[in-house]
mmCIF file of C-alpha atoms and ligand atoms in Angstrom:
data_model
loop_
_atom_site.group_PDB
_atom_site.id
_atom_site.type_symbol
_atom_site.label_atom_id
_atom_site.label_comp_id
_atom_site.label_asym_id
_atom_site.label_seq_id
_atom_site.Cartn_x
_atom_site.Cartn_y
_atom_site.Cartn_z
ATOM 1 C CA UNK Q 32 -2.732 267.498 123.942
ATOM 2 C CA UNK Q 33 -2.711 269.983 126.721
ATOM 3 C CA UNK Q 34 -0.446 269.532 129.825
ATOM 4 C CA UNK Q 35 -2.757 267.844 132.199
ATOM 5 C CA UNK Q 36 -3.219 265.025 129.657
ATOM 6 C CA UNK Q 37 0.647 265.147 129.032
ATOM 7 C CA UNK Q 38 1.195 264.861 132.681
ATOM 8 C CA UNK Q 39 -1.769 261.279 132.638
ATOM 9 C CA UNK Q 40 0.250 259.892 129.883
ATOM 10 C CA UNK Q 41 3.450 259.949 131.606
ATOM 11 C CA UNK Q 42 2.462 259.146 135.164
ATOM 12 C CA UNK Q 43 0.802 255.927 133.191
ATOM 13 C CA UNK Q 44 3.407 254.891 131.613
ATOM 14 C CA UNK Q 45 5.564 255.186 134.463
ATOM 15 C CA UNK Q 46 2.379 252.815 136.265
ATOM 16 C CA UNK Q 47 2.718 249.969 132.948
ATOM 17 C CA UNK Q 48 6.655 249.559 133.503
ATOM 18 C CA UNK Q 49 6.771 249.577 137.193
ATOM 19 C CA UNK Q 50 4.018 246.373 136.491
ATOM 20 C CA UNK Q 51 5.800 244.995 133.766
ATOM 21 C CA UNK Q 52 8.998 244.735 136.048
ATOM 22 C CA UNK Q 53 7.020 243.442 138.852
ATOM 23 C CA UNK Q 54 7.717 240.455 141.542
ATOM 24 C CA UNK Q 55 5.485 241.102 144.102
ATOM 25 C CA UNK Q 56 3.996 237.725 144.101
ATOM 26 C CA UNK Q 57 4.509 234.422 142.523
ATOM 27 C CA UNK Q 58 2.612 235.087 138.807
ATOM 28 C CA UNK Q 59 5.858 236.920 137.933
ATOM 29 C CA UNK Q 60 7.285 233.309 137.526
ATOM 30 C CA UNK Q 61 4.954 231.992 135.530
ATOM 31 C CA UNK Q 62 3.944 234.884 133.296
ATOM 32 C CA UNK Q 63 4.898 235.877 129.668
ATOM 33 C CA UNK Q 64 4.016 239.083 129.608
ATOM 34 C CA UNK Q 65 2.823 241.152 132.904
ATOM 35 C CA UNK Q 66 -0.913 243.157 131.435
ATOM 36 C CA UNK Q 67 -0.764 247.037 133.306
ATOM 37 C CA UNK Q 68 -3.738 247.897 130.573
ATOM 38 C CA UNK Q 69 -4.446 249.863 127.769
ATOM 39 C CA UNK Q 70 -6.516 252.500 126.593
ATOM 40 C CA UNK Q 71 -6.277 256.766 127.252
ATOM 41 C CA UNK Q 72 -4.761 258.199 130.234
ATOM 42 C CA UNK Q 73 -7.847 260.772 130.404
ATOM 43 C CA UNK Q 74 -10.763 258.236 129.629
ATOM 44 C CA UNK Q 75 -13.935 259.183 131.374
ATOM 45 C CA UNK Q 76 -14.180 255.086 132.204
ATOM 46 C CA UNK Q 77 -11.869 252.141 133.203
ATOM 47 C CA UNK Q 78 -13.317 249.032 132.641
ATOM 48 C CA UNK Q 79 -11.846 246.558 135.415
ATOM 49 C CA UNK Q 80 -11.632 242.603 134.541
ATOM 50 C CA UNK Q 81 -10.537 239.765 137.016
ATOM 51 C CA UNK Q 82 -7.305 239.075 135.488
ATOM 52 C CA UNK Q 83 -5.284 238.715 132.144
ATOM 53 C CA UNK Q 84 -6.254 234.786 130.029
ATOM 54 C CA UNK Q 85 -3.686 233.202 128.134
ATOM 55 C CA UNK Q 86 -4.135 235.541 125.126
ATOM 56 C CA UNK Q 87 -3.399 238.504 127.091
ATOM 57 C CA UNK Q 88 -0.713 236.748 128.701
ATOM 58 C CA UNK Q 89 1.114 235.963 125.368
ATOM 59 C CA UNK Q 90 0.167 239.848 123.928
ATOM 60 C CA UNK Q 91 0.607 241.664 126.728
ATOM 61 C CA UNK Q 92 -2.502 243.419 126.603
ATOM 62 C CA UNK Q 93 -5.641 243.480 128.248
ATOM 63 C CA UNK Q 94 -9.446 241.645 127.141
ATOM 64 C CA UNK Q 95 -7.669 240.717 123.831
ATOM 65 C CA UNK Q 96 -8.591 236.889 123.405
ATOM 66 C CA UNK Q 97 -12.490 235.400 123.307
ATOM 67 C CA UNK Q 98 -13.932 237.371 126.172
ATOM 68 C CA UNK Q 99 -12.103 240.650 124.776
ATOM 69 C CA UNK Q 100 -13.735 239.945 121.250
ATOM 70 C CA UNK Q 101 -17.386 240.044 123.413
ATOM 71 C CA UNK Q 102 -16.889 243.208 125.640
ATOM 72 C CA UNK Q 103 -15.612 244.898 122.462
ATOM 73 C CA UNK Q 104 -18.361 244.385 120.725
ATOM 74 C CA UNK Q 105 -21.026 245.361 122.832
ATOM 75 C CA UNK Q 106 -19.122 247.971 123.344
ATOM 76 C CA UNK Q 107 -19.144 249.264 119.560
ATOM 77 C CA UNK Q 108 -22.977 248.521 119.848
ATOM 78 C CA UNK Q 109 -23.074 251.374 122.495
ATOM 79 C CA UNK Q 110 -21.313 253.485 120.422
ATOM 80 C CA UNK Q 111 -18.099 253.404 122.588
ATOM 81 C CA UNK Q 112 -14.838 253.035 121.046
ATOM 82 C CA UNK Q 113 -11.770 250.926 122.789
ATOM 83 C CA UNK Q 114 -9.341 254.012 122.378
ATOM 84 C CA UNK Q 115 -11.574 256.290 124.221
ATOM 85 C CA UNK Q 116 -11.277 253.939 127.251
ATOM 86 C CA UNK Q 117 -8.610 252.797 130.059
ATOM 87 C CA UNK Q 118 -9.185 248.712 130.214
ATOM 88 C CA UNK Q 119 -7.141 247.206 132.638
ATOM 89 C CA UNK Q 120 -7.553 243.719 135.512
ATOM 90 C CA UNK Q 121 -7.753 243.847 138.958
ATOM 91 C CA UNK Q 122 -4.476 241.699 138.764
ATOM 92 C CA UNK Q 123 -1.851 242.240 136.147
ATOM 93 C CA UNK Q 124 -0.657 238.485 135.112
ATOM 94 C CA UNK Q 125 -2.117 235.498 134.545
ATOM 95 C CA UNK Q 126 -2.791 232.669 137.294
ATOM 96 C CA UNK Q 127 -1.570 229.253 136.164
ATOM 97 C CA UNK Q 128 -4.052 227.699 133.780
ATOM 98 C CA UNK Q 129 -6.413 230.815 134.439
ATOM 99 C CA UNK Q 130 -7.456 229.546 137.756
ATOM 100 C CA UNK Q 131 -9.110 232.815 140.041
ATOM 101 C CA UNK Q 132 -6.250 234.974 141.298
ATOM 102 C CA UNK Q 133 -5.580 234.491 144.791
ATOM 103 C CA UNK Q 134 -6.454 236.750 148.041
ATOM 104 C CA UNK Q 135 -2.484 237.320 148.196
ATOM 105 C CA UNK Q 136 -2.169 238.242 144.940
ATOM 106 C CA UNK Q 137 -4.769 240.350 144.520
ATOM 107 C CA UNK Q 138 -3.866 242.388 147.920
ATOM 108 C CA UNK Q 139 0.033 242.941 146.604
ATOM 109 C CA UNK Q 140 -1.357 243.998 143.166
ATOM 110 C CA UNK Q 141 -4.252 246.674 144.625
ATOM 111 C CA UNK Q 142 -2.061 249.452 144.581
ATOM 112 C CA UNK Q 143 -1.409 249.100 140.845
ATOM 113 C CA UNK Q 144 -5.297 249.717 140.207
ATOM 114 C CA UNK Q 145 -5.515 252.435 142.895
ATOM 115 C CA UNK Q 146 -2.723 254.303 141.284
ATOM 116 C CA UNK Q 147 -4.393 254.281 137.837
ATOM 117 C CA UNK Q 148 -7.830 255.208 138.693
ATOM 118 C CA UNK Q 149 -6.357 258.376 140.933
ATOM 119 C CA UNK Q 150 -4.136 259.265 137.792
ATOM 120 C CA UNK Q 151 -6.976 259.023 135.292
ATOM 121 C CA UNK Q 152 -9.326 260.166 137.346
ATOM 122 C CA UNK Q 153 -12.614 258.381 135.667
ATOM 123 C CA UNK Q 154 -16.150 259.402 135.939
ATOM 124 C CA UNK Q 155 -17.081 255.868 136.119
ATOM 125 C CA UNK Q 156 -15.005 253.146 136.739
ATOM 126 C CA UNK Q 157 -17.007 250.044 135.473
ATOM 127 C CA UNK Q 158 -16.828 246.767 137.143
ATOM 128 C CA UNK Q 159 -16.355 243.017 135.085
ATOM 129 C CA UNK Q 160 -17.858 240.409 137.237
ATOM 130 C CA UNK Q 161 -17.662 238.914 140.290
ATOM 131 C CA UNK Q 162 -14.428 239.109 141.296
ATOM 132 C CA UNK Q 163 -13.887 242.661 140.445
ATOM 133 C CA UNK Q 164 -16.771 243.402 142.587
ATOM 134 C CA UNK Q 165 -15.414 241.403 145.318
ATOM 135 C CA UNK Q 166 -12.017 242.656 145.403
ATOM 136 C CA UNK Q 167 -12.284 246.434 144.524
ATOM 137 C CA UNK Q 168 -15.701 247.005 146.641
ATOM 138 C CA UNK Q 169 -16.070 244.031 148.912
ATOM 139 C CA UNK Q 170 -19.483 243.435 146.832
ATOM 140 C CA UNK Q 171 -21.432 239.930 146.571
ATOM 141 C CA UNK Q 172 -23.910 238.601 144.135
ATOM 142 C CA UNK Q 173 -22.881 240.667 140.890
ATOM 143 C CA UNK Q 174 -25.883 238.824 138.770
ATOM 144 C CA UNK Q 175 -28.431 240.967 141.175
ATOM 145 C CA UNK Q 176 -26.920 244.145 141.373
ATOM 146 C CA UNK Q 177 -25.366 244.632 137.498
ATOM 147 C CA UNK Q 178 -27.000 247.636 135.739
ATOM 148 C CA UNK Q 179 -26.262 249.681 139.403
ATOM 149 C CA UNK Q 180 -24.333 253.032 139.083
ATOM 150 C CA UNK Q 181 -23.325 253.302 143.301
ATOM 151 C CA UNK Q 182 -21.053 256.000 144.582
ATOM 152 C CA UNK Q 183 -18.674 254.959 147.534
ATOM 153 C CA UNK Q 184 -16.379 257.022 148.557
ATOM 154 C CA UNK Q 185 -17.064 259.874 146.576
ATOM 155 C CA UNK Q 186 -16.072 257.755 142.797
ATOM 156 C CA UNK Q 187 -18.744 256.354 140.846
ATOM 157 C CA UNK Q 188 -18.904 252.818 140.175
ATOM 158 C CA UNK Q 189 -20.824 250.440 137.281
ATOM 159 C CA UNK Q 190 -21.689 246.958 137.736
ATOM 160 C CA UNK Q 191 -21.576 244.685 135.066
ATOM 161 C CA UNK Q 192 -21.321 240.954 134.152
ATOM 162 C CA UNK Q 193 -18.202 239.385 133.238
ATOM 163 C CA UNK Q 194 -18.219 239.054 129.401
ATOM 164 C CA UNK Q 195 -16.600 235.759 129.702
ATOM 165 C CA UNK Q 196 -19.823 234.714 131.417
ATOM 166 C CA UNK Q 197 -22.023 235.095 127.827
ATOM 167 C CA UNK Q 198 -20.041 232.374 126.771
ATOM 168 C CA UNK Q 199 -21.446 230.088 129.296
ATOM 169 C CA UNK Q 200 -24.920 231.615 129.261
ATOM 170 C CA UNK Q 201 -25.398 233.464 125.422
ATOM 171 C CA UNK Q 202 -28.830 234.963 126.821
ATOM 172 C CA UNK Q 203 -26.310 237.207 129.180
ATOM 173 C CA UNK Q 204 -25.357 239.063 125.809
ATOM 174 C CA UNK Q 205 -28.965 241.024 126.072
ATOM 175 C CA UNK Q 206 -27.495 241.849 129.591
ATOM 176 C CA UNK Q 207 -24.220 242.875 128.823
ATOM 177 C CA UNK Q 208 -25.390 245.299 125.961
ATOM 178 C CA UNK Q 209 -27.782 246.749 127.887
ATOM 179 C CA UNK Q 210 -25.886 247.697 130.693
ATOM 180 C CA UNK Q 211 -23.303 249.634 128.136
ATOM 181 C CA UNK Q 212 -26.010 251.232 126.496
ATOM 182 C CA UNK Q 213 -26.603 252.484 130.159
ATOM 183 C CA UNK Q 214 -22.910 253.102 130.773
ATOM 184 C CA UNK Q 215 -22.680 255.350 127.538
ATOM 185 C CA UNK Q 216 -25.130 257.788 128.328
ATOM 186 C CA UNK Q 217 -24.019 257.608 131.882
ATOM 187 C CA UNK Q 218 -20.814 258.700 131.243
ATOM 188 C CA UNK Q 219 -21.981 261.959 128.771
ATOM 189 C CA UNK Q 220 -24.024 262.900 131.313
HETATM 190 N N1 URA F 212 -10.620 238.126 131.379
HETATM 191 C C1 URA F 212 -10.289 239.132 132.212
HETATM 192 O O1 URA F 212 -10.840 239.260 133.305
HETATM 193 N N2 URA F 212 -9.347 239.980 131.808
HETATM 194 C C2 URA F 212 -8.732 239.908 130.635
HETATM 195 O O2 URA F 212 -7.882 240.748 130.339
HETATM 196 C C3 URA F 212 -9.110 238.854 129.774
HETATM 197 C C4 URA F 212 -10.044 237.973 130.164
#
């Protein structure tokens, strides 16, 4: 490992147990385990979720229970392996009975996120569902615009479904493998 990646791993680290010690907002009460994310501190993507299930919650990791299973498989079908990835939620515990996180919640947890996409650094930094889309980029009506590579700000950003939604609607499988077949030659390129 050369000293730039050294330097990710640490910084990331230091990210995970400042969120693993958090109390910023009420989940802190109610979690088992805060979920800072997984994956390597120089991926060329971070996949961003809505926020840790009960699963997660009880391993401490990120997309580990039903929905985890799905986004892990399609994305072995694009030929993209979990370790060569940063996964990670827009908020770090789990809301009560997995209810959406609130606007509170997610606004006292941002900088978490921020920090670890400036320390990694991505070339893409790939959105799960709607409320990733709402909360990182202010952006409506995921279903329409999924499959979109848009740059704001000068960092590049996928759209994709929530894989939790293919469990609700299997014929959103097609879509979710197709847009990581996209994702994995994007992020070659
Ligand atoms: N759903 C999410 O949005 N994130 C997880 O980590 C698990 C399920």
């Amino acid at each position: 490992m050369n000293n730039k990646n050294n330097n990710n791993l640490d910084l990331i680290v230091q990210i995970s147990d400042e969120v693993i010690y958090c109390s910023n907002c009420e989940l802190c009460h109610t979690r088992k385990n805060a979920v800072p994310g997984e994956g390597s501190a120089s991926a060329r993507v971070i996949f961003v979720g809505e926020a840790p299930g009960k699963s997660e919650d009880i391993q401490g990791k990120p997309f580990v229970g039903r929905a985890g299973k799905i986004l892990e498989a399609a994305l072995l079908n694009a030929n993209i392996s979990r370790s060569q990835v940063f996964i990670t939620n827009i908020v770090k515990c789990r809301p009560p009975g997995n209810r959406r996180p609130k606007r509170d919640e997610i606004i006292k947890c941002n900088d978490y996120l921020n920090k670890q996409i400036s320390v990694i650094n991505p070339k893409i930094v790939c959105i799960l569902g709607a409320t990733a889309y709402s909360s990182l980029l202010g952006g409506k009506e995921i279903t329409l615009n999924r499959g979109k590579l848009i740059n704001i700000n000068g960092r590049d950003y996928f759209l994709t479904i929530h894989p939790a939604a293919t469990l609700y609607r299997r014929s959103l499988l097609r879509v979710l493998e197709e847009d990581m077949m996209k994702l994995s030659k994007l992020i070659v390129e």
